[in-house]
Amino acid sequence: MASMFKGDNQDIASRIDRILISKEWDESFNNIKQIALQRLGSDHTPIALLGGVWNQNKNYFKFENWWLDTVGFTNRIKEWWDTFSGRPNFILASKLKALKEKLKVWSRSDQVNLGAKRMNLLKELAVFDEVSKGRALTDDEVTRKNSRLLEFEELLKYEEISWR
């Protein structure tokens, strides 16, 4: 184990995060790979152990409950919903089909896409980590890093809601 103090803010860096497996275990499970994930608020690096082969299934439409917390979402739905006229059975079927397509496009936008937001936040936080390895972060950098961490916590909340 190696650890050291860095900078004025007393951050600790530690190199104890590892995965150990036996030869037998490695032979029993195919395509094993370890990935170091972004560390957030800790000196430990989360590690993902991946294995196997996964087939991609066709994407299906899924309404995400966290969308309801997104600013302006209900206004968009109302706007999209009010664009049809005609016979009642045609209107309902058309509205549902169009709404599904609009929601798919909207959910893939960078503003709403949790995966894209997660990647952008993790990249920004990684920059702060790299800077803090060489020097202590300035007050402005610490404020920005804390702001990004709060955004990341909000994003994790939305991801948890989407798993339910």
mmCIF file of N, CA and C in Angstrom, residues 51-161:
data_model
loop_
_atom_site.group_PDB
_atom_site.id
_atom_site.type_symbol
_atom_site.label_atom_id
_atom_site.label_comp_id
_atom_site.label_asym_id
_atom_site.label_seq_id
_atom_site.Cartn_x
_atom_site.Cartn_y
_atom_site.Cartn_z
ATOM 1 N N GLY A 51 -17.318 -9.423 -17.555
ATOM 2 C CA GLY A 51 -17.027 -10.700 -18.170
ATOM 3 C C GLY A 51 -18.187 -11.188 -18.998
ATOM 4 N N GLY A 52 -17.900 -12.061 -19.945
ATOM 5 C CA GLY A 52 -18.952 -12.638 -20.770
ATOM 6 C C GLY A 52 -19.218 -11.833 -22.023
ATOM 7 N N VAL A 53 -20.163 -12.329 -22.785
ATOM 8 C CA VAL A 53 -20.568 -11.680 -24.026
ATOM 9 C C VAL A 53 -22.058 -11.393 -23.924
ATOM 10 N N TRP A 54 -22.433 -10.182 -24.212
ATOM 11 C CA TRP A 54 -23.833 -9.802 -24.140
ATOM 12 C C TRP A 54 -24.331 -9.456 -25.529
ATOM 13 N N ASN A 55 -25.480 -9.986 -25.873
ATOM 14 C CA ASN A 55 -26.109 -9.637 -27.146
ATOM 15 C C ASN A 55 -26.959 -8.400 -26.940
ATOM 16 N N GLN A 56 -26.899 -7.507 -27.904
ATOM 17 C CA GLN A 56 -27.712 -6.301 -27.822
ATOM 18 C C GLN A 56 -29.123 -6.611 -28.285
ATOM 19 N N ASN A 57 -30.084 -6.307 -27.454
ATOM 20 C CA ASN A 57 -31.484 -6.467 -27.827
ATOM 21 C C ASN A 57 -31.966 -5.207 -28.517
ATOM 22 N N LYS A 58 -33.025 -5.347 -29.287
ATOM 23 C CA LYS A 58 -33.610 -4.187 -29.942
ATOM 24 C C LYS A 58 -34.120 -3.223 -28.874
ATOM 25 N N ASN A 59 -33.841 -1.950 -29.075
ATOM 26 C CA ASN A 59 -34.318 -0.944 -28.133
ATOM 27 C C ASN A 59 -35.833 -0.859 -28.178
ATOM 28 N N TYR A 60 -36.434 -0.719 -27.040
ATOM 29 C CA TYR A 60 -37.868 -0.539 -26.952
ATOM 30 C C TYR A 60 -38.120 0.777 -26.226
ATOM 31 N N PHE A 61 -39.299 1.309 -26.426
ATOM 32 C CA PHE A 61 -39.629 2.581 -25.798
ATOM 33 C C PHE A 61 -39.944 2.368 -24.328
ATOM 34 N N LYS A 62 -39.383 3.220 -23.502
ATOM 35 C CA LYS A 62 -39.628 3.138 -22.068
ATOM 36 C C LYS A 62 -39.746 4.557 -21.527
ATOM 37 N N PHE A 63 -40.872 4.850 -20.913
ATOM 38 C CA PHE A 63 -41.062 6.156 -20.286
ATOM 39 C C PHE A 63 -40.268 6.180 -18.992
ATOM 40 N N GLU A 64 -39.456 7.211 -18.809
ATOM 41 C CA GLU A 64 -38.638 7.348 -17.608
ATOM 42 C C GLU A 64 -39.329 8.290 -16.629
ATOM 43 N N ASN A 65 -39.563 7.833 -15.413
ATOM 44 C CA ASN A 65 -40.249 8.657 -14.412
ATOM 45 C C ASN A 65 -39.508 9.953 -14.098
ATOM 46 N N TRP A 66 -38.177 9.942 -14.188
ATOM 47 C CA TRP A 66 -37.425 11.144 -13.858
ATOM 48 C C TRP A 66 -37.659 12.256 -14.871
ATOM 49 N N TRP A 67 -38.183 11.930 -16.054
ATOM 50 C CA TRP A 67 -38.499 12.970 -17.038
ATOM 51 C C TRP A 67 -39.486 13.970 -16.456
ATOM 52 N N LEU A 68 -40.368 13.496 -15.578
ATOM 53 C CA LEU A 68 -41.376 14.376 -14.979
ATOM 54 C C LEU A 68 -40.747 15.495 -14.160
ATOM 55 N N ASP A 69 -39.513 15.286 -13.669
ATOM 56 C CA ASP A 69 -38.800 16.311 -12.896
ATOM 57 C C ASP A 69 -38.036 17.285 -13.784
ATOM 58 N N THR A 70 -37.979 17.018 -15.083
ATOM 59 C CA THR A 70 -37.230 17.865 -16.006
ATOM 60 C C THR A 70 -38.007 19.149 -16.290
ATOM 61 N N VAL A 71 -37.300 20.270 -16.249
ATOM 62 C CA VAL A 71 -37.930 21.575 -16.473
ATOM 63 C C VAL A 71 -38.568 21.630 -17.856
ATOM 64 N N GLY A 72 -39.829 22.014 -17.910
ATOM 65 C CA GLY A 72 -40.536 22.195 -19.176
ATOM 66 C C GLY A 72 -41.077 20.927 -19.808
ATOM 67 N N PHE A 73 -40.928 19.784 -19.145
ATOM 68 C CA PHE A 73 -41.353 18.519 -19.748
ATOM 69 C C PHE A 73 -42.863 18.478 -19.987
ATOM 70 N N THR A 74 -43.645 18.840 -18.983
ATOM 71 C CA THR A 74 -45.103 18.768 -19.142
ATOM 72 C C THR A 74 -45.600 19.740 -20.207
ATOM 73 N N ASN A 75 -44.943 20.886 -20.339
ATOM 74 C CA ASN A 75 -45.318 21.832 -21.400
ATOM 75 C C ASN A 75 -45.051 21.243 -22.781
ATOM 76 N N ARG A 76 -43.925 20.533 -22.922
ATOM 77 C CA ARG A 76 -43.616 19.881 -24.206
ATOM 78 C C ARG A 76 -44.679 18.841 -24.550
ATOM 79 N N ILE A 77 -45.051 18.041 -23.572
ATOM 80 C CA ILE A 77 -46.057 16.999 -23.803
ATOM 81 C C ILE A 77 -47.365 17.633 -24.265
ATOM 82 N N LYS A 78 -47.781 18.678 -23.575
ATOM 83 C CA LYS A 78 -49.028 19.349 -23.953
ATOM 84 C C LYS A 78 -48.925 19.897 -25.373
ATOM 85 N N GLU A 79 -47.807 20.517 -25.708
ATOM 86 C CA GLU A 79 -47.606 21.066 -27.055
ATOM 87 C C GLU A 79 -47.672 19.962 -28.109
ATOM 88 N N TRP A 80 -46.996 18.848 -27.874
ATOM 89 C CA TRP A 80 -47.000 17.737 -28.833
ATOM 90 C C TRP A 80 -48.400 17.121 -28.937
ATOM 91 N N TRP A 81 -49.080 17.011 -27.800
ATOM 92 C CA TRP A 81 -50.384 16.354 -27.743
ATOM 93 C C TRP A 81 -51.451 17.142 -28.508
ATOM 94 N N ASP A 82 -51.343 18.462 -28.497
ATOM 95 C CA ASP A 82 -52.372 19.322 -29.097
ATOM 96 C C ASP A 82 -52.206 19.545 -30.600
ATOM 97 N N THR A 83 -51.362 18.771 -31.278
ATOM 98 C CA THR A 83 -51.094 19.028 -32.697
ATOM 99 C C THR A 83 -51.971 18.226 -33.650
ATOM 100 N N PHE A 84 -52.924 17.429 -33.165
ATOM 101 C CA PHE A 84 -53.726 16.570 -34.042
ATOM 102 C C PHE A 84 -55.195 16.962 -34.033
ATOM 103 N N SER A 85 -55.849 16.669 -35.161
ATOM 104 C CA SER A 85 -57.304 16.839 -35.245
ATOM 105 C C SER A 85 -57.853 15.728 -36.127
ATOM 106 N N GLY A 86 -59.125 15.404 -35.979
ATOM 107 C CA GLY A 86 -59.749 14.337 -36.767
ATOM 108 C C GLY A 86 -60.668 13.498 -35.904
ATOM 109 N N ARG A 87 -60.977 12.268 -36.387
ATOM 110 C CA ARG A 87 -61.853 11.356 -35.639
ATOM 111 C C ARG A 87 -61.181 10.954 -34.317
ATOM 112 N N PRO A 88 -61.977 10.759 -33.263
ATOM 113 C CA PRO A 88 -61.399 10.454 -31.951
ATOM 114 C C PRO A 88 -60.460 9.240 -31.941
ATOM 115 N N ASN A 89 -60.860 8.120 -32.600
ATOM 116 C CA ASN A 89 -59.978 6.944 -32.568
ATOM 117 C C ASN A 89 -58.686 7.208 -33.349
ATOM 118 N N PHE A 90 -58.758 7.968 -34.432
ATOM 119 C CA PHE A 90 -57.566 8.334 -35.199
ATOM 120 C C PHE A 90 -56.682 9.268 -34.379
ATOM 121 N N ILE A 91 -57.322 10.219 -33.711
ATOM 122 C CA ILE A 91 -56.564 11.197 -32.924
ATOM 123 C C ILE A 91 -55.766 10.501 -31.828
ATOM 124 N N LEU A 92 -56.408 9.629 -31.060
ATOM 125 C CA LEU A 92 -55.720 8.960 -29.953
ATOM 126 C C LEU A 92 -54.555 8.118 -30.457
ATOM 127 N N ALA A 93 -54.792 7.284 -31.463
ATOM 128 C CA ALA A 93 -53.723 6.433 -31.997
ATOM 129 C C ALA A 93 -52.585 7.287 -32.554
ATOM 130 N N SER A 94 -52.921 8.335 -33.280
ATOM 131 C CA SER A 94 -51.899 9.204 -33.873
ATOM 132 C C SER A 94 -51.120 9.958 -32.809
ATOM 133 N N LYS A 95 -51.836 10.438 -31.807
ATOM 134 C CA LYS A 95 -51.171 11.173 -30.734
ATOM 135 C C LYS A 95 -50.181 10.284 -29.987
ATOM 136 N N LEU A 96 -50.601 9.076 -29.660
ATOM 137 C CA LEU A 96 -49.713 8.168 -28.928
ATOM 138 C C LEU A 96 -48.486 7.800 -29.750
ATOM 139 N N LYS A 97 -48.686 7.523 -31.035
ATOM 140 C CA LYS A 97 -47.567 7.169 -31.909
ATOM 141 C C LYS A 97 -46.601 8.347 -32.056
ATOM 142 N N ALA A 98 -47.144 9.533 -32.301
ATOM 143 C CA ALA A 98 -46.305 10.720 -32.468
ATOM 144 C C ALA A 98 -45.595 11.079 -31.164
ATOM 145 N N LEU A 99 -46.308 10.957 -30.050
ATOM 146 C CA LEU A 99 -45.714 11.261 -28.755
ATOM 147 C C LEU A 99 -44.538 10.333 -28.463
ATOM 148 N N LYS A 100 -44.699 9.072 -28.787
ATOM 149 C CA LYS A 100 -43.618 8.103 -28.602
ATOM 150 C C LYS A 100 -42.383 8.527 -29.391
ATOM 151 N N GLU A 101 -42.556 8.892 -30.649
ATOM 152 C CA GLU A 101 -41.427 9.301 -31.493
ATOM 153 C C GLU A 101 -40.788 10.590 -30.982
ATOM 154 N N LYS A 102 -41.608 11.561 -30.594
ATOM 155 C CA LYS A 102 -41.080 12.830 -30.069
ATOM 156 C C LYS A 102 -40.275 12.584 -28.792
ATOM 157 N N LEU A 103 -40.797 11.721 -27.911
ATOM 158 C CA LEU A 103 -40.090 11.423 -26.668
ATOM 159 C C LEU A 103 -38.769 10.706 -26.931
ATOM 160 N N LYS A 104 -38.741 9.820 -27.914
ATOM 161 C CA LYS A 104 -37.487 9.140 -28.259
ATOM 162 C C LYS A 104 -36.433 10.144 -28.693
ATOM 163 N N VAL A 105 -36.816 11.050 -29.586
ATOM 164 C CA VAL A 105 -35.874 12.066 -30.073
ATOM 165 C C VAL A 105 -35.441 12.970 -28.923
ATOM 166 N N TRP A 106 -36.399 13.420 -28.137
ATOM 167 C CA TRP A 106 -36.106 14.308 -27.012
ATOM 168 C C TRP A 106 -35.180 13.632 -26.001
ATOM 169 N N SER A 107 -35.421 12.354 -25.709
ATOM 170 C CA SER A 107 -34.626 11.653 -24.692
ATOM 171 C C SER A 107 -33.188 11.415 -25.134
ATOM 172 N N ARG A 108 -32.935 11.447 -26.443
ATOM 173 C CA ARG A 108 -31.565 11.263 -26.950
ATOM 174 C C ARG A 108 -30.783 12.570 -27.012
ATOM 175 N N SER A 109 -31.442 13.693 -26.783
ATOM 176 C CA SER A 109 -30.748 14.979 -26.854
ATOM 177 C C SER A 109 -29.730 15.066 -25.720
ATOM 178 N N ASP A 110 -28.668 15.828 -25.939
ATOM 179 C CA ASP A 110 -27.616 15.963 -24.932
ATOM 180 C C ASP A 110 -28.138 16.540 -23.624
ATOM 181 N N GLN A 111 -29.166 17.372 -23.727
ATOM 182 C CA GLN A 111 -29.728 18.011 -22.547
ATOM 183 C C GLN A 111 -30.378 16.987 -21.619
ATOM 184 N N VAL A 112 -30.887 15.892 -22.170
ATOM 185 C CA VAL A 112 -31.644 14.916 -21.388
ATOM 186 C C VAL A 112 -30.900 13.596 -21.231
ATOM 187 N N ASN A 113 -30.007 13.263 -22.143
ATOM 188 C CA ASN A 113 -29.323 11.978 -22.173
ATOM 189 C C ASN A 113 -28.439 11.819 -20.937
ATOM 190 N N LEU A 114 -28.824 10.923 -20.040
ATOM 191 C CA LEU A 114 -28.065 10.719 -18.806
ATOM 192 C C LEU A 114 -26.659 10.207 -19.083
ATOM 193 N N GLY A 115 -26.527 9.330 -20.070
ATOM 194 C CA GLY A 115 -25.205 8.792 -20.388
ATOM 195 C C GLY A 115 -24.247 9.876 -20.837
ATOM 196 N N ALA A 116 -24.712 10.769 -21.710
ATOM 197 C CA ALA A 116 -23.868 11.864 -22.193
ATOM 198 C C ALA A 116 -23.537 12.824 -21.054
ATOM 199 N N LYS A 117 -24.525 13.124 -20.226
ATOM 200 C CA LYS A 117 -24.278 14.009 -19.083
ATOM 201 C C LYS A 117 -23.255 13.389 -18.142
ATOM 202 N N ARG A 118 -23.419 12.088 -17.883
ATOM 203 C CA ARG A 118 -22.500 11.379 -16.983
ATOM 204 C C ARG A 118 -21.072 11.457 -17.515
ATOM 205 N N MET A 119 -20.903 11.180 -18.812
ATOM 206 C CA MET A 119 -19.564 11.209 -19.408
ATOM 207 C C MET A 119 -18.947 12.604 -19.314
ATOM 208 N N ASN A 120 -19.730 13.636 -19.606
ATOM 209 C CA ASN A 120 -19.212 15.004 -19.531
ATOM 210 C C ASN A 120 -18.805 15.381 -18.111
ATOM 211 N N LEU A 121 -19.642 15.030 -17.141
ATOM 212 C CA LEU A 121 -19.309 15.335 -15.752
ATOM 213 C C LEU A 121 -18.073 14.567 -15.295
ATOM 214 N N LEU A 122 -17.981 13.298 -15.664
ATOM 215 C CA LEU A 122 -16.815 12.503 -15.266
ATOM 216 C C LEU A 122 -15.533 13.045 -15.890
ATOM 217 N N LYS A 123 -15.613 13.513 -17.135
ATOM 218 C CA LYS A 123 -14.434 14.123 -17.773
ATOM 219 C C LYS A 123 -14.001 15.373 -17.019
ATOM 220 N N GLU A 124 -14.973 16.224 -16.667
ATOM 221 C CA GLU A 124 -14.642 17.440 -15.922
ATOM 222 C C GLU A 124 -14.035 17.103 -14.563
ATOM 223 N N LEU A 125 -14.608 16.117 -13.871
ATOM 224 C CA LEU A 125 -14.090 15.737 -12.563
ATOM 225 C C LEU A 125 -12.701 15.112 -12.673
ATOM 226 N N ALA A 126 -12.448 14.398 -13.758
ATOM 227 C CA ALA A 126 -11.118 13.818 -13.976
ATOM 228 C C ALA A 126 -10.076 14.915 -14.151
ATOM 229 N N VAL A 127 -10.452 16.008 -14.801
ATOM 230 C CA VAL A 127 -9.529 17.140 -14.962
ATOM 231 C C VAL A 127 -9.168 17.703 -13.594
ATOM 232 N N PHE A 128 -10.161 17.865 -12.719
ATOM 233 C CA PHE A 128 -9.880 18.357 -11.368
ATOM 234 C C PHE A 128 -8.952 17.391 -10.627
ATOM 235 N N ASP A 129 -9.155 16.083 -10.794
ATOM 236 C CA ASP A 129 -8.280 15.093 -10.155
ATOM 237 C C ASP A 129 -6.848 15.222 -10.654
ATOM 238 N N GLU A 130 -6.687 15.379 -11.969
ATOM 239 C CA GLU A 130 -5.344 15.515 -12.549
ATOM 240 C C GLU A 130 -4.657 16.775 -12.034
ATOM 241 N N VAL A 131 -5.391 17.871 -11.989
ATOM 242 C CA VAL A 131 -4.821 19.129 -11.498
ATOM 243 C C VAL A 131 -4.410 18.981 -10.041
ATOM 244 N N SER A 132 -5.246 18.310 -9.241
ATOM 245 C CA SER A 132 -4.957 18.176 -7.809
ATOM 246 C C SER A 132 -3.771 17.255 -7.534
ATOM 247 N N LYS A 133 -3.369 16.455 -8.516
ATOM 248 C CA LYS A 133 -2.169 15.626 -8.336
ATOM 249 C C LYS A 133 -0.912 16.479 -8.336
ATOM 250 N N GLY A 134 -0.940 17.595 -9.070
ATOM 251 C CA GLY A 134 0.236 18.451 -9.176
ATOM 252 C C GLY A 134 0.244 19.619 -8.216
ATOM 253 N N ARG A 135 -0.937 20.072 -7.812
ATOM 254 C CA ARG A 135 -1.027 21.231 -6.925
ATOM 255 C C ARG A 135 -2.386 21.231 -6.236
ATOM 256 N N ALA A 136 -2.489 22.069 -5.222
ATOM 257 C CA ALA A 136 -3.777 22.218 -4.539
ATOM 258 C C ALA A 136 -4.725 23.002 -5.440
ATOM 259 N N LEU A 137 -5.993 22.631 -5.420
ATOM 260 C CA LEU A 137 -6.990 23.347 -6.212
ATOM 261 C C LEU A 137 -7.235 24.732 -5.621
ATOM 262 N N THR A 138 -7.480 25.709 -6.492
ATOM 263 C CA THR A 138 -7.824 27.051 -6.026
ATOM 264 C C THR A 138 -9.238 27.024 -5.454
ATOM 265 N N ASP A 139 -9.598 28.090 -4.753
ATOM 266 C CA ASP A 139 -10.955 28.165 -4.192
ATOM 267 C C ASP A 139 -12.005 28.085 -5.291
ATOM 268 N N ASP A 140 -11.756 28.759 -6.409
ATOM 269 C CA ASP A 140 -12.692 28.725 -7.537
ATOM 270 C C ASP A 140 -12.818 27.309 -8.101
ATOM 271 N N GLU A 141 -11.694 26.606 -8.220
ATOM 272 C CA GLU A 141 -11.718 25.231 -8.730
ATOM 273 C C GLU A 141 -12.448 24.301 -7.767
ATOM 274 N N VAL A 142 -12.237 24.492 -6.475
ATOM 275 C CA VAL A 142 -12.931 23.668 -5.479
ATOM 276 C C VAL A 142 -14.438 23.911 -5.567
ATOM 277 N N THR A 143 -14.832 25.172 -5.741
ATOM 278 C CA THR A 143 -16.257 25.509 -5.879
ATOM 279 C C THR A 143 -16.847 24.855 -7.117
ATOM 280 N N ARG A 144 -16.129 24.943 -8.247
ATOM 281 C CA ARG A 144 -16.621 24.329 -9.488
ATOM 282 C C ARG A 144 -16.679 22.811 -9.360
ATOM 283 N N LYS A 145 -15.661 22.214 -8.727
ATOM 284 C CA LYS A 145 -15.653 20.759 -8.543
ATOM 285 C C LYS A 145 -16.839 20.328 -7.679
ATOM 286 N N ASN A 146 -17.088 21.052 -6.594
ATOM 287 C CA ASN A 146 -18.219 20.719 -5.721
ATOM 288 C C ASN A 146 -19.543 20.865 -6.450
ATOM 289 N N SER A 147 -19.641 21.875 -7.306
ATOM 290 C CA SER A 147 -20.852 22.059 -8.108
ATOM 291 C C SER A 147 -21.063 20.873 -9.040
ATOM 292 N N ARG A 148 -19.983 20.411 -9.676
ATOM 293 C CA ARG A 148 -20.079 19.254 -10.580
ATOM 294 C C ARG A 148 -20.438 17.989 -9.805
ATOM 295 N N LEU A 149 -19.912 17.862 -8.586
ATOM 296 C CA LEU A 149 -20.254 16.703 -7.761
ATOM 297 C C LEU A 149 -21.739 16.708 -7.400
ATOM 298 N N LEU A 150 -22.287 17.892 -7.114
ATOM 299 C CA LEU A 150 -23.725 17.987 -6.834
ATOM 300 C C LEU A 150 -24.543 17.620 -8.067
ATOM 301 N N GLU A 151 -24.112 18.082 -9.249
ATOM 302 C CA GLU A 151 -24.791 17.710 -10.494
ATOM 303 C C GLU A 151 -24.732 16.203 -10.697
ATOM 304 N N PHE A 152 -23.574 15.611 -10.369
ATOM 305 C CA PHE A 152 -23.405 14.170 -10.534
ATOM 306 C C PHE A 152 -24.336 13.408 -9.586
ATOM 307 N N GLU A 153 -24.474 13.889 -8.347
ATOM 308 C CA GLU A 153 -25.397 13.250 -7.403
ATOM 309 C C GLU A 153 -26.831 13.312 -7.912
ATOM 310 N N GLU A 154 -27.221 14.451 -8.495
ATOM 311 C CA GLU A 154 -28.563 14.591 -9.071
ATOM 312 C C GLU A 154 -28.743 13.602 -10.217
ATOM 313 N N LEU A 155 -27.730 13.479 -11.049
ATOM 314 C CA LEU A 155 -27.775 12.542 -12.168
ATOM 315 C C LEU A 155 -27.912 11.106 -11.656
ATOM 316 N N LEU A 156 -27.178 10.765 -10.606
ATOM 317 C CA LEU A 156 -27.285 9.422 -10.029
ATOM 318 C C LEU A 156 -28.687 9.164 -9.488
ATOM 319 N N LYS A 157 -29.305 10.202 -8.929
ATOM 320 C CA LYS A 157 -30.688 10.068 -8.450
ATOM 321 C C LYS A 157 -31.614 9.734 -9.616
ATOM 322 N N TYR A 158 -31.450 10.442 -10.739
ATOM 323 C CA TYR A 158 -32.270 10.168 -11.922
ATOM 324 C C TYR A 158 -32.012 8.758 -12.452
ATOM 325 N N GLU A 159 -30.740 8.328 -12.448
ATOM 326 C CA GLU A 159 -30.434 6.970 -12.903
ATOM 327 C C GLU A 159 -31.097 5.939 -12.002
ATOM 328 N N GLU A 160 -31.066 6.180 -10.693
ATOM 329 C CA GLU A 160 -31.705 5.242 -9.763
ATOM 330 C C GLU A 160 -33.207 5.171 -10.016
ATOM 331 N N ILE A 161 -33.830 6.320 -10.257
ATOM 332 C CA ILE A 161 -35.264 6.335 -10.563
ATOM 333 C C ILE A 161 -35.532 5.536 -11.827
#
